[in-house]
Short mmCIF file of C-alpha atoms in Angstrom, two decimals:
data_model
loop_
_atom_site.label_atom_id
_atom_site.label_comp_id
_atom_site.label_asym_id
_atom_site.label_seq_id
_atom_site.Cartn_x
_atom_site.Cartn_y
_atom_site.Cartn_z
CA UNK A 29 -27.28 -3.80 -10.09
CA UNK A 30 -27.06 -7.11 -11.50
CA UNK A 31 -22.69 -7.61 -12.61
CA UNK A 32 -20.33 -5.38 -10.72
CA UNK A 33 -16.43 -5.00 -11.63
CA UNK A 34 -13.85 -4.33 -9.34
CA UNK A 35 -10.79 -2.81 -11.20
CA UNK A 36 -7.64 -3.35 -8.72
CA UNK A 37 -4.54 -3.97 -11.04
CA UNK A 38 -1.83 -3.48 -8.12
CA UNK A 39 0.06 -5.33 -5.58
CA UNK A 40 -1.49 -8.27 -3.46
CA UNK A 41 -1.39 -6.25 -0.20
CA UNK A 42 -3.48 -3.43 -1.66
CA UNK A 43 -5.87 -6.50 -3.20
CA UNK A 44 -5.97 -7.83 0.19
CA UNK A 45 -7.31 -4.22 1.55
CA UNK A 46 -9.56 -3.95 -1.42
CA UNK A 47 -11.73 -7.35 -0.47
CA UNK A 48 -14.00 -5.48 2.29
CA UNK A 49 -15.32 -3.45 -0.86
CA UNK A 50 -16.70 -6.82 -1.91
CA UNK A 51 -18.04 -7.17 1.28
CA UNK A 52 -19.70 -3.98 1.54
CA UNK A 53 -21.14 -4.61 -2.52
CA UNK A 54 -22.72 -7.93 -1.55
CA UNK A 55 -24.31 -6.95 1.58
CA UNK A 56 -25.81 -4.02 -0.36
CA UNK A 57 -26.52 -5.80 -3.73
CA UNK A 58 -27.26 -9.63 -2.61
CA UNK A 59 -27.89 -10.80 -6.01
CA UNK A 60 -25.17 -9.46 -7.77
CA UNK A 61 -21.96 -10.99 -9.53
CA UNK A 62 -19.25 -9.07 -8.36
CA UNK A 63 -16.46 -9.46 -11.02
CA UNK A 64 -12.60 -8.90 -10.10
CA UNK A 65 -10.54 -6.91 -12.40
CA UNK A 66 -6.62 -8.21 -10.70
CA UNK A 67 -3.34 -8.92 -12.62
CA UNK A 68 -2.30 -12.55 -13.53
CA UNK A 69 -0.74 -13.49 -9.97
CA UNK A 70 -2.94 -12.11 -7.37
CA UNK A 71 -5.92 -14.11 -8.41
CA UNK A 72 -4.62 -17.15 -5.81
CA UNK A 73 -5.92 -14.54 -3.19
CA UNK A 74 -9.04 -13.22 -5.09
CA UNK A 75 -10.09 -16.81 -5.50
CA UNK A 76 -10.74 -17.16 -1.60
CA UNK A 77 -12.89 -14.31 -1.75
CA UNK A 78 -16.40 -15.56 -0.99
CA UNK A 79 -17.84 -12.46 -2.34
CA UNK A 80 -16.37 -12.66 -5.56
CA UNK A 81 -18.22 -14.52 -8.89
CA UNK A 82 -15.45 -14.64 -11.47
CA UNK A 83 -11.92 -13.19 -11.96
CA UNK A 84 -11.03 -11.13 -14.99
CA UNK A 85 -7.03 -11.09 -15.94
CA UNK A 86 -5.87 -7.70 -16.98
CA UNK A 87 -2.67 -9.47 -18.03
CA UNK A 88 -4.29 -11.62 -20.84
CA UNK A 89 -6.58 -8.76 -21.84
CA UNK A 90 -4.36 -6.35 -21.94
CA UNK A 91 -1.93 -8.33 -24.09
CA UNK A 92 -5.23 -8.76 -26.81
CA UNK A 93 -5.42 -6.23 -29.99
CA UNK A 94 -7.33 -2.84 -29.27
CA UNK A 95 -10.71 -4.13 -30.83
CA UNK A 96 -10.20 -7.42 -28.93
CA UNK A 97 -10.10 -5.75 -25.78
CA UNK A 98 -13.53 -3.86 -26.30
CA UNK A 99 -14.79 -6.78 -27.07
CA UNK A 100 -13.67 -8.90 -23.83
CA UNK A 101 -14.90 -5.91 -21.87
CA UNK A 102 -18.71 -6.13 -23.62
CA UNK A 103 -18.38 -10.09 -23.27
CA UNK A 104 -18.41 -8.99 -19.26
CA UNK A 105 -22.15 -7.47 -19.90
CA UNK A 106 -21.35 -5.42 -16.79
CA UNK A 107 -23.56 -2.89 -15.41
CA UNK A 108 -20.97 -0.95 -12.93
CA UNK A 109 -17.14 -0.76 -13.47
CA UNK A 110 -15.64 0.57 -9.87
CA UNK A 111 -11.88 2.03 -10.46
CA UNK A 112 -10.62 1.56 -6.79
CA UNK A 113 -7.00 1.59 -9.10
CA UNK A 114 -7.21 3.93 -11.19
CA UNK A 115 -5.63 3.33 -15.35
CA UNK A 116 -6.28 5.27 -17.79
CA UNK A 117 -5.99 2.46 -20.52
CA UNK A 118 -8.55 0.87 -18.04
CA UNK A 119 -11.50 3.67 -18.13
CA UNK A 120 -11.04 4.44 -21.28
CA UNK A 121 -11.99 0.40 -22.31
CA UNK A 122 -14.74 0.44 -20.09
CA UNK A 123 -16.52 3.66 -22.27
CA UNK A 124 -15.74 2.46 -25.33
CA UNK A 125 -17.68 -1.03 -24.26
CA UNK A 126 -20.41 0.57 -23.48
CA UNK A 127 -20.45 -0.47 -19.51
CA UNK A 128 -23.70 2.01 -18.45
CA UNK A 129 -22.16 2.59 -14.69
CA UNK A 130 -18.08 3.84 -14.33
CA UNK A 131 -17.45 5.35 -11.24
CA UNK A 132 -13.56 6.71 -10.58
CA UNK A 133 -12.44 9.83 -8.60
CA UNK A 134 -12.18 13.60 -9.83
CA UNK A 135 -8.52 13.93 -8.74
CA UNK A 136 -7.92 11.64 -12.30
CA UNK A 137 -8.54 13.88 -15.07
CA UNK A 138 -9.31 11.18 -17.44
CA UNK A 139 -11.94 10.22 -15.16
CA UNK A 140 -13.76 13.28 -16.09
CA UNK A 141 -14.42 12.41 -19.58
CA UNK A 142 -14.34 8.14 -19.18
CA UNK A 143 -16.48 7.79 -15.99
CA UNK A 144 -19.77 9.65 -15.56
CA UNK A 145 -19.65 8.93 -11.48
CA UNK A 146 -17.24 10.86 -9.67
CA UNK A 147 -15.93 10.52 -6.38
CA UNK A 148 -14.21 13.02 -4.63
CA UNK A 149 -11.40 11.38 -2.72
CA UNK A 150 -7.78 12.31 -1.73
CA UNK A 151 -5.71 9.62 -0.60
CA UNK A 152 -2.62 11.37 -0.03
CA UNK A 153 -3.49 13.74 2.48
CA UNK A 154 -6.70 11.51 4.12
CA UNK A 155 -6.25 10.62 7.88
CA UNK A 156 -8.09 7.14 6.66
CA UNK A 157 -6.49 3.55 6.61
CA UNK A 158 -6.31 2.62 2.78
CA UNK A 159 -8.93 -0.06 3.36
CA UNK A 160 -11.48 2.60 4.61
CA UNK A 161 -10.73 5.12 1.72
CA UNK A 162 -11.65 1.83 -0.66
CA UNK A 163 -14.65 2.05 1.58
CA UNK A 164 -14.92 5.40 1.02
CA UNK A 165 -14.70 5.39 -3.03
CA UNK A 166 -18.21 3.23 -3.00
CA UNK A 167 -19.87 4.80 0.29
CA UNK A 168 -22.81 6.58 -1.82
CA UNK A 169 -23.08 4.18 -4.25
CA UNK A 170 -23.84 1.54 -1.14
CA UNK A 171 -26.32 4.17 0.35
CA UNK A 172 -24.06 4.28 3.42
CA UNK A 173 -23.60 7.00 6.38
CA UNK A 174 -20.43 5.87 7.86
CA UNK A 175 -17.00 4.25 6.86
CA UNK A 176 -16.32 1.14 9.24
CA UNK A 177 -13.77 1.01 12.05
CA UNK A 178 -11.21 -0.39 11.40
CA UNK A 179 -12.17 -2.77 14.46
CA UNK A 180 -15.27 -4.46 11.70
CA UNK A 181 -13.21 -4.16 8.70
CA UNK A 182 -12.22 -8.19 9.58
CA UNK A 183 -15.64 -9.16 9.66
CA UNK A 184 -15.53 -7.93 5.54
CA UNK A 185 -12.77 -9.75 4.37
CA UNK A 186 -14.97 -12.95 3.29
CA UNK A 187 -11.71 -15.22 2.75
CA UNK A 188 -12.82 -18.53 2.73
CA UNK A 189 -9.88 -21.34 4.29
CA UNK A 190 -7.87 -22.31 2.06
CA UNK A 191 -7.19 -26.05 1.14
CA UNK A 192 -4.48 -27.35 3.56
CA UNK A 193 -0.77 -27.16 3.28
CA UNK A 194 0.84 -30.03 1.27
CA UNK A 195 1.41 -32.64 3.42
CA UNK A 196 5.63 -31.73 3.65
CA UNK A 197 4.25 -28.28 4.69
CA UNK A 198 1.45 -29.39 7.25
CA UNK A 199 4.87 -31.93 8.69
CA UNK A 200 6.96 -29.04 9.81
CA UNK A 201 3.89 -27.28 11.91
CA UNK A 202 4.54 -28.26 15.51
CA UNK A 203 1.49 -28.21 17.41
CA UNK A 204 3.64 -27.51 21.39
CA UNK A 205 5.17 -24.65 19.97
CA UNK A 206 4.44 -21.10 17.94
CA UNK A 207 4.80 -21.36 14.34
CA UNK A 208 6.18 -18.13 13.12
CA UNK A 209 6.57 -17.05 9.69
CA UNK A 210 9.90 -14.02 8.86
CA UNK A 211 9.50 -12.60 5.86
CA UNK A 212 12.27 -10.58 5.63
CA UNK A 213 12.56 -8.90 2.59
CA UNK A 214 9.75 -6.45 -0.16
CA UNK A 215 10.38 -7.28 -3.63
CA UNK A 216 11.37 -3.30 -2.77
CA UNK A 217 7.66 -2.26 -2.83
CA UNK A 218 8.46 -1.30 0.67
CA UNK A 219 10.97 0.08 3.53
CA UNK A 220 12.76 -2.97 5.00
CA UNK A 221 13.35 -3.72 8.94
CA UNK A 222 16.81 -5.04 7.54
CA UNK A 223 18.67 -8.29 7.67
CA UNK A 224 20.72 -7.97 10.71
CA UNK A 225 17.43 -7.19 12.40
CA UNK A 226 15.66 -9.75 11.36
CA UNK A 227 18.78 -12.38 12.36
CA UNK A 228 19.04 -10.96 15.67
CA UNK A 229 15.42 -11.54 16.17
CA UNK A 230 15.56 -15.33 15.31
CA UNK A 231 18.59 -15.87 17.19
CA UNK A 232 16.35 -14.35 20.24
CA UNK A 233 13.41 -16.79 19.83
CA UNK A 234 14.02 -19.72 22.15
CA UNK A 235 13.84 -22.75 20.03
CA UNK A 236 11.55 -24.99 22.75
CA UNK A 237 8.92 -22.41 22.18
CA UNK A 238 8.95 -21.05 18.56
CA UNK A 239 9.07 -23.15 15.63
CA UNK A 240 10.68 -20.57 13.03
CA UNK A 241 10.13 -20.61 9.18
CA UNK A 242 11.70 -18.13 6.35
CA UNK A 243 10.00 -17.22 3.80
CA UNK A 244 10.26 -15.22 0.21
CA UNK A 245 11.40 -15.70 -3.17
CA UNK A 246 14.15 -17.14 -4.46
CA UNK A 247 15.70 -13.82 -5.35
CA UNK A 248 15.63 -12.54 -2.13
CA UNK A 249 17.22 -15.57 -0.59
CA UNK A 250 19.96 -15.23 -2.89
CA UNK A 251 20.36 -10.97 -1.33
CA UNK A 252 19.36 -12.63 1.84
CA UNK A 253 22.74 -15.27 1.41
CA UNK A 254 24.49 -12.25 0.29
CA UNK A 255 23.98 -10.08 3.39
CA UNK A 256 24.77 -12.78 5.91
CA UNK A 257 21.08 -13.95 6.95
CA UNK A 258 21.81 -17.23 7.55
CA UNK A 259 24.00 -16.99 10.65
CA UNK A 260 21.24 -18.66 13.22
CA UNK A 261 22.30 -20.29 16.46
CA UNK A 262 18.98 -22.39 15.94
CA UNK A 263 17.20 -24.29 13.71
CA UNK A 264 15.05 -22.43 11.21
CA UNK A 265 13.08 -24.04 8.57
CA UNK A 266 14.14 -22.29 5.22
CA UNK A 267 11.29 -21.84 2.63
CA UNK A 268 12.67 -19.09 0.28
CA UNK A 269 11.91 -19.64 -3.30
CA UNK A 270 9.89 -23.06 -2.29
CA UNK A 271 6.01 -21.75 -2.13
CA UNK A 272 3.81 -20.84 -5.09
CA UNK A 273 1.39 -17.82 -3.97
CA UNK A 274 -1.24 -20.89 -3.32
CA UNK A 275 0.90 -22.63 -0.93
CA UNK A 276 2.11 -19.32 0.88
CA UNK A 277 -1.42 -18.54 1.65
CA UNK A 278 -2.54 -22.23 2.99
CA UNK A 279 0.68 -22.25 5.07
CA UNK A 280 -0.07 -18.62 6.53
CA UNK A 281 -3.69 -19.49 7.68
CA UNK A 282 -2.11 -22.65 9.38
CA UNK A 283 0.71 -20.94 10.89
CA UNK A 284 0.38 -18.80 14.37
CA UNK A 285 2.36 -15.40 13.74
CA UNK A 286 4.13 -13.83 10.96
CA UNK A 287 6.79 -10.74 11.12
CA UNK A 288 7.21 -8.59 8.06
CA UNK A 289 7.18 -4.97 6.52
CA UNK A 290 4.35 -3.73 4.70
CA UNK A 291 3.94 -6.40 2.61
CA UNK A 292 1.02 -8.57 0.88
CA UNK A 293 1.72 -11.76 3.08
CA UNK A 294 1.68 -9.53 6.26
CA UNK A 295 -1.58 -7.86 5.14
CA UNK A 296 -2.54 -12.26 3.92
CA UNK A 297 -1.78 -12.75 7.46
CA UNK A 298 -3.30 -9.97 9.20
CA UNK A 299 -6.94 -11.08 7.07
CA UNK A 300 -6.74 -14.68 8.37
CA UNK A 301 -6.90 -13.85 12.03
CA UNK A 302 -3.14 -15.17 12.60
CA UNK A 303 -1.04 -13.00 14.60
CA UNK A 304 0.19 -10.41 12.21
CA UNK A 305 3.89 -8.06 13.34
CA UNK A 306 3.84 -5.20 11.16
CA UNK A 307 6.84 -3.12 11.04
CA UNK A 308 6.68 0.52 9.84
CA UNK A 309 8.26 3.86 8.86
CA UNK A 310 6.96 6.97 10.33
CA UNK A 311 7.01 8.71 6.95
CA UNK A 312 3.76 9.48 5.16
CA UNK A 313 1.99 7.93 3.39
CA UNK A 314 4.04 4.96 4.38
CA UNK A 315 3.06 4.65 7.85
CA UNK A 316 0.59 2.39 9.88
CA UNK A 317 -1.69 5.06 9.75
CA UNK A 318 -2.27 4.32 5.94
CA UNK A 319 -1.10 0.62 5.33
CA UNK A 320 -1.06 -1.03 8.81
CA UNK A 321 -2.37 -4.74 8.68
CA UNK A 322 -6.11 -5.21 9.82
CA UNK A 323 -7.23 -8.11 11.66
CA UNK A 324 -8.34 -9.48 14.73
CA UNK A 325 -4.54 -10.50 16.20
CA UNK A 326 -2.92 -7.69 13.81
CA UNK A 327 -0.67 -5.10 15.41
CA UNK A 328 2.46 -2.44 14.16
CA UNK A 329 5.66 -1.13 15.97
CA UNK A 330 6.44 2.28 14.67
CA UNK A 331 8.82 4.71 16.03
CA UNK A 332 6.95 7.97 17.18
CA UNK A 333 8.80 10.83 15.35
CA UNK A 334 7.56 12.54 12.68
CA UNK A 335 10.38 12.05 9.98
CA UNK A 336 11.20 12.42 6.31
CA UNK A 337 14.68 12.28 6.24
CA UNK A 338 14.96 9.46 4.23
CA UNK A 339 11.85 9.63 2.15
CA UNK A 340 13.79 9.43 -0.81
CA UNK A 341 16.13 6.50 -0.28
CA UNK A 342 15.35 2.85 0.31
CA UNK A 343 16.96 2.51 3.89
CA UNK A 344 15.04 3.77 7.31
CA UNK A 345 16.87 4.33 9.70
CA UNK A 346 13.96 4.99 11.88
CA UNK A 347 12.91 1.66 11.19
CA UNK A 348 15.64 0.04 11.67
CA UNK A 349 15.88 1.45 15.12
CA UNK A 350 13.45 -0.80 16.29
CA UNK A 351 14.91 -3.31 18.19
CA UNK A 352 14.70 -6.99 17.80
CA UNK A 353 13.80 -7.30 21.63
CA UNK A 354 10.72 -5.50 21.06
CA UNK A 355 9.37 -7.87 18.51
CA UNK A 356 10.09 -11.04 20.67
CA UNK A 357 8.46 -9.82 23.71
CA UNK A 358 5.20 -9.17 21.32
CA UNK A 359 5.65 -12.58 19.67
CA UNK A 360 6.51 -13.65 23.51
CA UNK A 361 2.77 -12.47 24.23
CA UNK A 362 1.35 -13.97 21.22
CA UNK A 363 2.57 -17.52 22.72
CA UNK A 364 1.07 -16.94 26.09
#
């Protein structure tokens, strides 16, 4: 197997749990060039990926004339097209260029008649963490008899360090106290702790021992200004709307703990080794059990109910009933 692609067109948390497939590939096929299928603005976290020969952007393909797009796929001269993501649009490219290997999962029906290796594999109703059922998708193919714990998934992340924060960034980490990232809101891809949760928690953090930073878009600072956020009774360094996706990522691996939802910096986070707060739903498939961040100093607070009242609105309330105090005393422990 000489150039492997790695279809993953989603969200940067789910790219995030798709890197220890790369892992797994290179320890099994050494001498391959592993080739990352990713949209436009999660290649920033691809690029760290040690395993990982050249990034391909859906975005600019996709935007390319139907005979154009062929083409760029047979320019790839791939020998293996993995569809841990499945699109249709996707598979069907890969057949028409010819690629000799396309393996996707029988529960896509286009699979059946654009990939000719099948996989079965059931996310929805799997017991598995999403980063083993990646693990999962490639297991025969890698001539292996067991799925990793979740306990040696770290050791297959392969991010490399990043270059350091700019030197206004790299300023505002204080070395006699814990540097700890919020990030508050989603983007909506996920249920949110809420803003008078998140205030009450910063207000909580004593300000001799935790250095406190915000961060997000722009957008969400502007909901954040809207709901009231900014009512601290300390000093919090506000970096909503100021990071590109390259400077979010060198300022996480230099910082010491980060609090957030289910979200691609928490799961950014949780693959650096930094002490990584998840906070959680209890409703399937949303739960830790599925998405919870992996990593050496990574943990979740969850309530323990089995719940699904509010499975089809954007508001928690079983998450939101997790209170403030419980995150400081873990960030308390974090500091010890």
């Amino acid at each position: 197997m000489k150039r492997i692609i790695v279809s993953r067109t989603d969200s940067i948390g789910d790219v995030v749990l798709t890197l220890p497939i790369l892992g797994w590939l290179k320890s099994s096929f050494p001498s391959s060039d592993i080739l990352f299928l990713g949209k436009s603005y999660t290649k920033p976290v691809v690029h760290l990926s040690e395993n990982v020969t050249e990034f391909i952007d859906w975005d600019k393909i996709r935007k390319l004339p139907p005979k154009e797009q062929v083409s760029a796929f047979r320019k790839l001269n791939a020998d293996l097209i993995i569809h841990v993501f499945p699109v249709s649009e996707i598979a069907m490219l890969a057949k028409k260029a010819g690629i000799p290997e396309r393996l996707g999962t029988t529960n896509r029906l286009y699979h059946w008649t654009t990939c000719n290796m099948l996989v079965s594999l059931s996310r929805k109703n799997s017991s598995l963490h999403e980063a083993q059922l990646n693990l999962k998708l490639i297991k025969k193919l890698c001539q292996k008899r067991e799925i990793p714990s979740l306990e040696a998934i770290p050791d297959l992340y392969g991010l490399k360090k990043p270059e350091p924060p700019q030197k206004k960034l790299a300023a505002m980490v204080d070395s006699e106290r814990l540097n700890v990232i919020i990030h508050p809101k989603s983007k909506g891809s996920a249920r949110e702790w809420g803003t008078d949760n998140f205030r009450a928690l910063i207000n909580s953090l004593e300000e001799e021992k935790f250095n406190v930073f915000i961060t997000g878009t722009e957008s969400e600072g502007e909901i954040l200004e809207k709901e009231g956020f900014f009512d601290f009774s300390r000093q919090v360094h506000n970096l909503l709307g100021k990071l590109s996706l390259e400077d979010l990522i060198s300022f996480i691996s230099s910082s010491d703990a980060l609090v957030a939802g289910s979200t691609g910096p928490l799961h950014i986070a949780a693959a650096y080794g930094i002490h990584a707060i998840g906070l959680y739903p209890p409703i399937k498939p949303m739960h830790p059990g599925r998405w919870a961040p992996v990593g050496k100093n990574a943990l979740f607070l969850v309530k323990e109910k089995k719940c699904t009242d509010c499975r089809n609105t954007n508001i928690c309330e079983c998450l939101r009933s997790i209170p403030p105090e419980q995150v400081r005393l873990k960030l308390e422990q974090a500091n010890e």
